[in-house]
Amino acid sequence: MTSLTFKSLNERYGRQNCDQLLQDLAVRLVDLLPDYVVGGRIGADTFAFLIVHQPDHRWVSVLANISKGLLGTSLSVKFGVVENVDHHLAVSLTCDHAIMALERIKKAFGVDVVWYNDKLRERQHIENMILESMETALEEHQFTVYYQPKHDLRNDRTGGAEALVRWIHPTLGFISPGDFIPIFERSGFITKLDLYVCEEACKQLKRCEELGLPMVPISFNASQLDFDDEEFAHKIAALTDTYGIERSLLHVEVTETACAENPEHVIDLLTDLREHGFHVELDDFGSGYSSLASLNMLPLDVMKLDMSIIRQASELDDFRIVQSAIQMAQFLNLGTVAEGVETQDEMLKLKELGRGKIQGYYYSRPIMREDFEAYLAKEA
Ligand code: C2E
Ligand code: CA
Ligand code: CA
């Protein structure tokens, strides 16, 4: 059991109130689970209870409501449940499994109970394999960078590309970035991978120049953790210098979520990037909790409209939201890229709406280096 950052609760409500809160919670738990065997605190704000098996799962929904009414509405108590405990395993390992399950819902608003099950066990196994092999994978160049063209509607030519990483694992085979990026983010390895992809993008720009291909900017994805590195802008500047790349040709894609936690710090970092000559693109705008404030507040060059917005507009045959977003970006002097454009209809609608750039399967999927070069060569 854990309450979200108990430290911040202590600061907000005072230690005494929070001690009382723990006691109230304990009383509720004892009422709810009269035959629990043993319980206690196992770490910072994490508590563990060993409970006699309850064949009836109704108690779980009661558990989920256990903090209701205590200390305001902001309190969220989350539970990781391990059933059919393996009695040959050390108790600490069973606790680890519950915590592992908890990790999955830590940031999920409104989800308070999670079960450790076979699916999670299997996921954990794969996650361990990924964690064990990622360093070697980087050394052995198992990561490949694909490029997805961004089409410029103003002149009907390619106006850029996004570098997207691919991993062909020697035993697991192709692993989708959606599966390994979150693991790398949790482990911190993502910062190494992002720099690797950035370097590959620089090499690609150099190759385009050497091959006499049209020079279009290439963007790479930065993660929240990259922002913890004060030297980030300096490091990528060193890479562009090594390959002799004009810095405005390298774009950095950042997401709003990455900016949410510490906006002042992110503003400083993005300013630093732009002062170095790099362009900044705000990725996935319109997904999740987007805020108009961030568009205005963050030092940006481009707004990338999330594909969910395009999909929805297409389904409803109503592009007014897309139109407003594009108009707003234009008002703020930002370039626009609409992501996930899959059909001619969508392309034509976007063409009507402001002639920004579009990226999506309609023009091209992400393609390997050689294919990207051939793609550009057609326009040379
Ligand atoms: P993203 O940055 O939003 O990248 C766009 C994703 O949408 C890509 O998936 C791309 O293949 C997909 N896509 C593009 N056009 C279309 C379309 O028309 N229809 C549909 N259905 N999908 C389209 P991908 O390559 O699987 O990447 C998924 C996510 O993984 C990326 O989302 C990004 O968040 C992350 N990612 C990929 N490479 C890197 C990287 O080098 N570093 C970091 N930090 N994240 C990366
Ligand atoms: Ca992106
Ligand atoms: Ca995106």
Coordinates of C-alpha atoms and ligand atoms in Angstrom, one line a residue:
M1 CA 0.0 0.0 0.0
T2 CA 1.3 3.4 -0.8
S3 CA 0.0 7.0 -0.6
L4 CA 1.3 9.3 -3.3
T5 CA 4.4 11.0 -2.0
F6 CA 3.7 11.1 1.7
K7 CA 6.4 13.7 2.0
S8 CA 4.3 16.2 0.1
L9 CA 1.3 15.4 2.2
N10 CA 3.4 16.1 5.4
E11 CA 4.4 19.4 4.0
R12 CA 0.9 20.4 3.0
Y13 CA -1.1 19.2 6.0
G14 CA 1.6 19.0 8.8
R15 CA 3.2 16.0 10.4
Q16 CA 0.6 15.7 13.2
N17 CA -2.4 15.6 10.8
C18 CA -0.6 13.0 8.7
D19 CA 0.3 10.8 11.7
Q20 CA -3.4 10.9 12.5
L21 CA -4.2 10.1 8.9
L22 CA -2.1 6.9 9.1
Q23 CA -3.8 5.9 12.3
D24 CA -7.2 6.4 10.8
L25 CA -6.2 4.4 7.7
A26 CA -4.9 1.6 10.0
V27 CA -8.2 1.5 11.9
R28 CA -10.2 1.3 8.6
L29 CA -7.9 -1.5 7.4
V30 CA -8.3 -3.4 10.6
D31 CA -12.1 -3.1 10.3
L32 CA -12.0 -4.2 6.8
L33 CA -9.6 -7.1 7.1
P34 CA -10.2 -8.5 10.6
D35 CA -8.0 -11.5 10.0
Y36 CA -5.0 -9.9 8.5
V37 CA -1.9 -11.6 9.9
V38 CA 0.8 -9.0 9.9
G39 CA 1.4 -5.5 8.5
G40 CA 3.9 -2.7 8.6
R41 CA 5.9 -0.1 6.9
I42 CA 8.5 -1.4 4.4
G43 CA 9.8 1.8 2.9
A44 CA 9.4 5.5 2.5
D45 CA 5.6 5.7 2.1
T46 CA 5.0 2.0 1.4
F47 CA 3.2 -0.4 3.7
A48 CA 2.8 -4.1 3.3
F49 CA 0.1 -6.4 4.7
L50 CA 0.0 -10.2 4.7
I51 CA -3.6 -11.2 4.6
V52 CA -5.3 -14.5 4.9
H53 CA -6.6 -15.5 1.5
Q54 CA -10.0 -14.0 0.8
P55 CA -11.9 -16.0 -1.9
D56 CA -14.4 -13.2 -2.3
H57 CA -12.8 -10.2 -4.1
R58 CA -15.4 -7.7 -3.0
W59 CA -13.0 -6.4 -0.4
V60 CA -10.9 -5.0 -3.2
S61 CA -13.4 -2.4 -4.2
V62 CA -13.8 -1.5 -0.5
L63 CA -10.0 -1.1 -0.3
A64 CA -10.0 1.2 -3.3
N65 CA -12.3 3.6 -1.3
I66 CA -10.4 3.4 1.9
S67 CA -9.1 6.9 1.9
K68 CA -12.4 8.5 1.1
G69 CA -13.1 11.5 3.2
L70 CA -9.7 11.5 4.9
L71 CA -7.6 14.7 4.7
G72 CA -9.3 16.4 1.7
T73 CA -9.8 14.9 -1.7
S74 CA -6.2 14.9 -3.0
L75 CA -5.3 11.8 -1.1
S76 CA -4.9 8.6 -3.2
V77 CA -3.9 5.3 -1.7
K78 CA -2.8 2.7 -4.1
F79 CA -2.7 -1.1 -3.6
G80 CA -0.7 -3.8 -5.3
V81 CA -2.1 -7.2 -4.6
V82 CA -0.3 -10.5 -4.9
E83 CA -2.6 -13.5 -4.7
N84 CA -1.6 -17.2 -4.3
V85 CA 1.7 -16.3 -2.8
D86 CA 4.5 -18.7 -3.6
H87 CA 5.5 -19.9 -0.1
H88 CA 9.0 -20.8 -1.4
L89 CA 9.7 -17.2 -2.2
A90 CA 11.3 -14.8 0.3
V91 CA 8.6 -12.4 1.7
S92 CA 10.7 -9.5 0.4
L93 CA 10.4 -10.8 -3.2
T94 CA 6.6 -11.1 -2.8
C95 CA 6.6 -7.5 -1.6
D96 CA 8.7 -6.6 -4.7
H97 CA 6.1 -8.1 -6.9
A98 CA 3.3 -6.0 -5.3
I99 CA 5.5 -2.9 -5.7
M100 CA 6.2 -3.8 -9.3
A101 CA 2.4 -4.1 -9.9
L102 CA 2.0 -0.7 -8.2
E103 CA 4.5 1.0 -10.5
R104 CA 2.1 0.3 -13.3
I105 CA -0.6 2.4 -11.8
K106 CA 1.4 5.0 -9.9
K107 CA 0.5 7.8 -12.4
A108 CA -2.8 6.4 -13.4
F109 CA -5.5 8.7 -12.1
G110 CA -8.5 6.9 -10.7
V111 CA -6.9 3.4 -10.8
D112 CA -6.1 2.4 -7.2
V113 CA -5.8 -1.4 -7.1
V114 CA -3.7 -3.6 -9.3
W115 CA -3.1 -7.3 -9.3
Y116 CA 0.2 -9.0 -9.8
N117 CA -0.6 -11.8 -12.2
D118 CA 0.9 -14.1 -14.8
K119 CA 0.7 -11.4 -17.5
L120 CA 2.6 -9.1 -15.3
R121 CA 5.1 -11.8 -14.4
E122 CA 5.7 -12.4 -18.2
R123 CA 6.0 -8.7 -18.8
Q124 CA 8.5 -8.5 -15.9
H125 CA 10.5 -11.3 -17.5
I126 CA 10.6 -9.5 -20.8
E127 CA 11.4 -6.2 -19.1
N128 CA 14.3 -7.9 -17.3
M129 CA 15.6 -9.2 -20.6
I130 CA 15.4 -5.8 -22.1
L131 CA 17.1 -4.2 -19.1
E132 CA 19.9 -6.8 -19.2
S133 CA 20.5 -6.4 -23.0
M134 CA 20.1 -2.7 -23.6
E135 CA 23.7 -1.6 -23.0
T136 CA 25.0 -4.4 -25.3
A137 CA 22.4 -3.5 -27.8
L138 CA 23.7 0.1 -28.0
E139 CA 27.3 -1.1 -28.3
E140 CA 26.4 -3.6 -31.0
H141 CA 24.3 -1.1 -33.0
Q142 CA 21.1 -3.2 -32.7
F143 CA 19.2 0.0 -32.6
T144 CA 18.4 1.3 -36.1
V145 CA 17.0 4.7 -36.9
Y146 CA 14.1 5.0 -39.4
Y147 CA 13.0 8.3 -40.9
Q148 CA 9.5 9.4 -41.5
P149 CA 9.1 12.3 -44.0
K150 CA 7.2 15.4 -43.2
H151 CA 5.5 16.7 -46.3
D152 CA 5.3 20.5 -46.8
L153 CA 1.9 21.4 -48.3
R154 CA 3.1 24.8 -49.4
N155 CA 5.4 23.5 -52.1
D156 CA 4.4 19.8 -52.2
R157 CA 7.8 18.7 -51.3
T158 CA 9.4 16.9 -48.3
G159 CA 10.0 19.6 -45.7
G160 CA 11.6 17.5 -43.0
A161 CA 11.7 14.1 -41.3
E162 CA 11.4 12.5 -37.9
A163 CA 14.0 10.1 -36.6
L164 CA 12.3 7.1 -35.0
V165 CA 14.2 4.3 -33.3
R166 CA 13.8 0.6 -34.0
W167 CA 15.2 -2.3 -32.1
I168 CA 15.9 -5.8 -33.6
H169 CA 16.7 -7.8 -30.5
P170 CA 18.7 -11.0 -31.2
T171 CA 16.3 -13.3 -29.3
L172 CA 13.1 -11.3 -28.8
G173 CA 13.1 -10.1 -32.5
F174 CA 11.5 -6.8 -33.4
I175 CA 10.4 -4.8 -30.4
S176 CA 8.2 -1.8 -30.9
P177 CA 9.4 1.6 -29.4
G178 CA 6.1 1.7 -27.6
D179 CA 7.3 -1.3 -25.6
F180 CA 10.9 -0.5 -24.8
I181 CA 10.9 3.3 -24.5
P182 CA 8.8 3.3 -21.3
I183 CA 11.2 0.8 -19.8
F184 CA 14.2 2.9 -20.8
E185 CA 12.5 5.9 -19.3
R186 CA 12.0 4.2 -16.0
S187 CA 15.6 3.0 -16.0
G188 CA 17.2 6.2 -17.1
F189 CA 18.8 4.6 -20.2
I190 CA 16.6 6.7 -22.5
T191 CA 19.1 9.6 -22.2
K192 CA 21.8 7.5 -23.8
L193 CA 19.5 6.3 -26.5
D194 CA 18.2 9.8 -27.3
L195 CA 21.8 11.0 -27.8
Y196 CA 22.5 8.0 -30.0
V197 CA 19.5 8.7 -32.2
C198 CA 20.5 12.4 -32.3
E199 CA 24.0 11.4 -33.5
E200 CA 22.5 9.0 -36.1
A201 CA 20.4 12.0 -37.3
C202 CA 23.5 14.1 -37.6
K203 CA 25.3 11.4 -39.6
Q204 CA 22.2 11.2 -41.8
L205 CA 22.2 14.9 -42.5
K206 CA 25.9 14.7 -43.3
R207 CA 25.2 11.8 -45.7
C208 CA 22.4 13.8 -47.4
E209 CA 24.8 16.6 -47.9
E210 CA 27.5 14.3 -49.4
L211 CA 25.0 12.7 -51.7
G212 CA 23.7 16.0 -52.9
L213 CA 20.2 15.3 -51.6
P214 CA 17.8 18.0 -50.7
M215 CA 18.6 19.2 -47.2
V216 CA 15.6 19.0 -44.9
P217 CA 15.6 19.2 -41.1
I218 CA 15.6 16.0 -39.1
S219 CA 13.9 15.9 -35.7
F220 CA 14.7 13.5 -32.9
N221 CA 12.6 12.8 -29.8
A222 CA 13.8 14.1 -26.4
S223 CA 12.5 12.6 -23.2
Q224 CA 11.7 14.2 -19.8
L225 CA 14.9 12.8 -18.4
D226 CA 17.0 14.7 -21.0
F227 CA 15.9 17.9 -19.3
D228 CA 17.6 16.9 -16.1
D229 CA 20.9 17.1 -17.9
E230 CA 22.1 20.7 -17.8
E231 CA 24.6 19.9 -20.5
F232 CA 21.9 18.6 -22.9
A233 CA 22.1 21.5 -25.4
H234 CA 25.8 21.6 -25.1
K235 CA 26.1 17.8 -25.9
I236 CA 24.0 18.0 -29.0
A237 CA 25.8 21.1 -30.1
A238 CA 29.0 19.1 -29.8
L239 CA 27.5 16.4 -32.0
T240 CA 26.4 18.9 -34.7
D241 CA 29.9 20.4 -34.6
T242 CA 31.6 16.9 -35.0
Y243 CA 29.6 16.2 -38.1
G244 CA 29.7 19.8 -39.4
I245 CA 25.9 20.1 -39.4
E246 CA 24.1 23.4 -39.6
R247 CA 22.2 23.5 -36.3
S248 CA 18.9 24.8 -37.7
L249 CA 18.7 21.4 -39.5
L250 CA 18.4 19.5 -36.2
H251 CA 15.0 19.8 -34.5
V252 CA 14.2 18.5 -31.0
E253 CA 10.8 17.1 -30.3
V254 CA 9.6 17.6 -26.8
T255 CA 6.3 16.6 -25.2
E256 CA 4.1 18.7 -22.9
T257 CA 4.2 15.9 -20.3
A258 CA 8.0 16.3 -20.2
C259 CA 7.5 20.0 -19.6
A260 CA 4.8 19.7 -16.9
E261 CA 6.8 18.9 -13.8
N262 CA 9.1 21.8 -13.7
P263 CA 8.1 24.4 -16.4
E264 CA 10.6 27.1 -15.4
H265 CA 13.5 24.7 -15.7
V266 CA 12.2 23.4 -19.1
I267 CA 11.7 27.0 -20.4
D268 CA 15.4 27.6 -19.5
L269 CA 16.5 24.5 -21.2
L270 CA 14.5 25.1 -24.4
T271 CA 15.7 28.6 -24.5
D272 CA 19.2 27.2 -24.2
L273 CA 18.5 24.8 -27.1
R274 CA 17.2 27.6 -29.3
E275 CA 20.1 30.0 -28.4
H276 CA 22.4 27.2 -29.7
G277 CA 20.5 27.3 -33.0
F278 CA 18.3 24.2 -32.7
H279 CA 14.6 24.3 -33.4
V280 CA 12.1 23.0 -30.9
E281 CA 8.9 21.1 -31.9
L282 CA 6.1 20.5 -29.4
D283 CA 5.1 16.9 -29.9
D284 CA 1.7 15.3 -29.4
F285 CA -0.2 18.5 -28.9
G286 CA -3.8 17.8 -28.2
S287 CA -3.2 14.4 -26.6
G288 CA -3.9 14.0 -22.9
Y289 CA -3.9 17.1 -20.8
S290 CA -2.8 19.7 -23.3
S291 CA -2.8 23.2 -22.1
L292 CA -3.0 26.3 -24.3
A293 CA -0.8 28.0 -21.8
S294 CA 2.2 25.7 -22.7
L295 CA 1.9 26.7 -26.3
N296 CA 2.2 30.3 -25.3
M297 CA 4.7 29.9 -22.5
L298 CA 7.2 27.5 -24.0
P299 CA 9.9 28.8 -26.4
L300 CA 8.9 26.8 -29.5
D301 CA 9.3 26.8 -33.2
V302 CA 6.8 24.2 -34.3
M303 CA 3.5 22.7 -32.9
K304 CA 2.9 19.0 -33.9
L305 CA -0.8 18.2 -33.7
D306 CA -1.3 14.8 -32.2
M307 CA -2.7 12.1 -34.5
S308 CA -5.7 11.4 -32.1
I309 CA -7.0 14.9 -33.1
I310 CA -6.7 14.1 -36.8
R311 CA -8.3 10.7 -36.3
Q312 CA -11.2 12.2 -34.4
A313 CA -11.8 15.0 -36.9
S314 CA -11.8 12.4 -39.6
E315 CA -14.3 10.2 -37.9
L316 CA -16.6 13.0 -37.1
D317 CA -16.0 14.7 -40.4
D318 CA -15.5 17.9 -38.5
F319 CA -12.1 19.6 -38.6
R320 CA -13.0 22.7 -36.6
I321 CA -10.7 21.7 -33.7
V322 CA -7.9 21.0 -36.1
Q323 CA -8.5 24.4 -37.7
S324 CA -8.5 26.2 -34.4
A325 CA -5.3 24.6 -33.3
I326 CA -3.6 25.4 -36.5
Q327 CA -4.8 29.0 -36.4
M328 CA -3.6 29.4 -32.8
A329 CA -0.2 28.1 -33.8
Q330 CA 0.0 30.5 -36.7
F331 CA -1.1 33.3 -34.5
L332 CA 1.8 32.4 -32.2
N333 CA 4.2 32.3 -35.2
L334 CA 4.7 28.6 -34.9
G335 CA 5.1 26.2 -37.8
T336 CA 2.7 23.2 -37.8
V337 CA 3.0 19.5 -38.4
A338 CA -0.2 17.4 -38.4
E339 CA 0.7 13.8 -37.4
G340 CA -0.9 10.6 -38.4
V341 CA -2.4 11.7 -41.7
E342 CA -3.4 8.5 -43.4
T343 CA -5.9 9.3 -46.2
Q344 CA -6.1 11.7 -49.2
D345 CA -9.3 13.2 -47.6
E346 CA -7.4 14.1 -44.5
M347 CA -4.5 15.6 -46.6
L348 CA -6.9 17.7 -48.6
K349 CA -8.7 19.0 -45.5
L350 CA -5.4 20.0 -44.0
K351 CA -4.3 21.6 -47.2
E352 CA -7.5 23.8 -47.0
L353 CA -6.7 24.7 -43.4
G354 CA -3.4 26.4 -43.6
R355 CA -0.7 24.6 -45.6
G356 CA 1.5 23.5 -42.8
K357 CA 3.4 20.2 -42.9
I358 CA 1.9 16.8 -42.6
Q359 CA 3.4 13.5 -41.4
G360 CA 1.7 10.2 -41.8
Y361 CA 1.2 7.0 -43.6
Y362 CA -0.5 8.8 -46.5
Y363 CA 2.9 10.0 -47.7
S364 CA 5.2 7.5 -46.0
R365 CA 5.6 5.2 -43.1
P366 CA 8.9 5.5 -41.2
I367 CA 11.5 4.1 -43.6
M368 CA 15.1 2.8 -43.3
R369 CA 18.0 5.0 -44.2
E370 CA 18.5 3.8 -47.8
D371 CA 14.8 4.2 -48.6
F372 CA 14.7 7.6 -47.1
E373 CA 17.6 8.6 -49.3
A374 CA 15.9 7.2 -52.4
Y375 CA 12.7 9.1 -51.3
L376 CA 14.6 12.4 -51.2
A377 CA 16.5 11.6 -54.4
K378 CA 13.2 11.7 -56.3
E379 CA 12.9 15.3 -55.4
A380 CA 16.6 16.3 -56.0
Ligands
C2E1 P1 5.8 9.8 -31.7 O1 7.1 10.7 -31.4 O2 4.5 10.5 -31.6 O3 6.1 9.3 -33.2 C1 5.1 9.1 -34.1 C2 4.6 7.7 -34.1 O4 3.4 7.6 -34.9 C3 5.6 6.7 -34.7 O5 5.4 5.4 -34.0 C4 5.1 6.5 -36.1 O6 5.5 5.3 -36.7 C5 3.6 6.6 -35.9 N1 2.9 7.1 -37.1 C6 3.4 8.0 -38.0 N2 2.4 8.2 -39.0 C7 1.4 7.5 -38.7 C8 0.1 7.3 -39.3 O7 -0.3 7.9 -40.3 N3 -0.8 6.4 -38.6 C9 -0.4 5.8 -37.5 N4 -1.3 5.0 -36.9 N5 0.8 5.9 -36.9 C10 1.7 6.8 -37.5 P2 6.7 4.7 -33.5 O8 7.9 4.8 -34.4 O9 6.2 3.3 -33.1 O10 7.1 5.4 -32.2 C11 6.2 5.5 -31.1 C12 6.7 6.4 -30.1 O11 8.0 6.0 -29.5 C13 7.0 7.8 -30.6 O12 5.8 8.6 -30.7 C14 7.9 8.4 -29.5 O13 7.2 8.8 -28.4 C15 8.7 7.1 -29.1 N6 10.0 7.1 -29.8 C16 10.4 6.6 -31.0 N7 11.7 6.8 -31.2 C17 12.2 7.5 -30.1 C18 13.5 8.0 -29.7 O14 14.5 7.9 -30.4 N8 13.6 8.6 -28.4 C19 12.5 8.7 -27.6 N9 12.6 9.3 -26.5 N10 11.2 8.3 -28.0 C20 11.1 7.7 -29.2
CA2 CA 7.8 12.5 -32.0
CA3 CA 3.9 12.6 -31.9

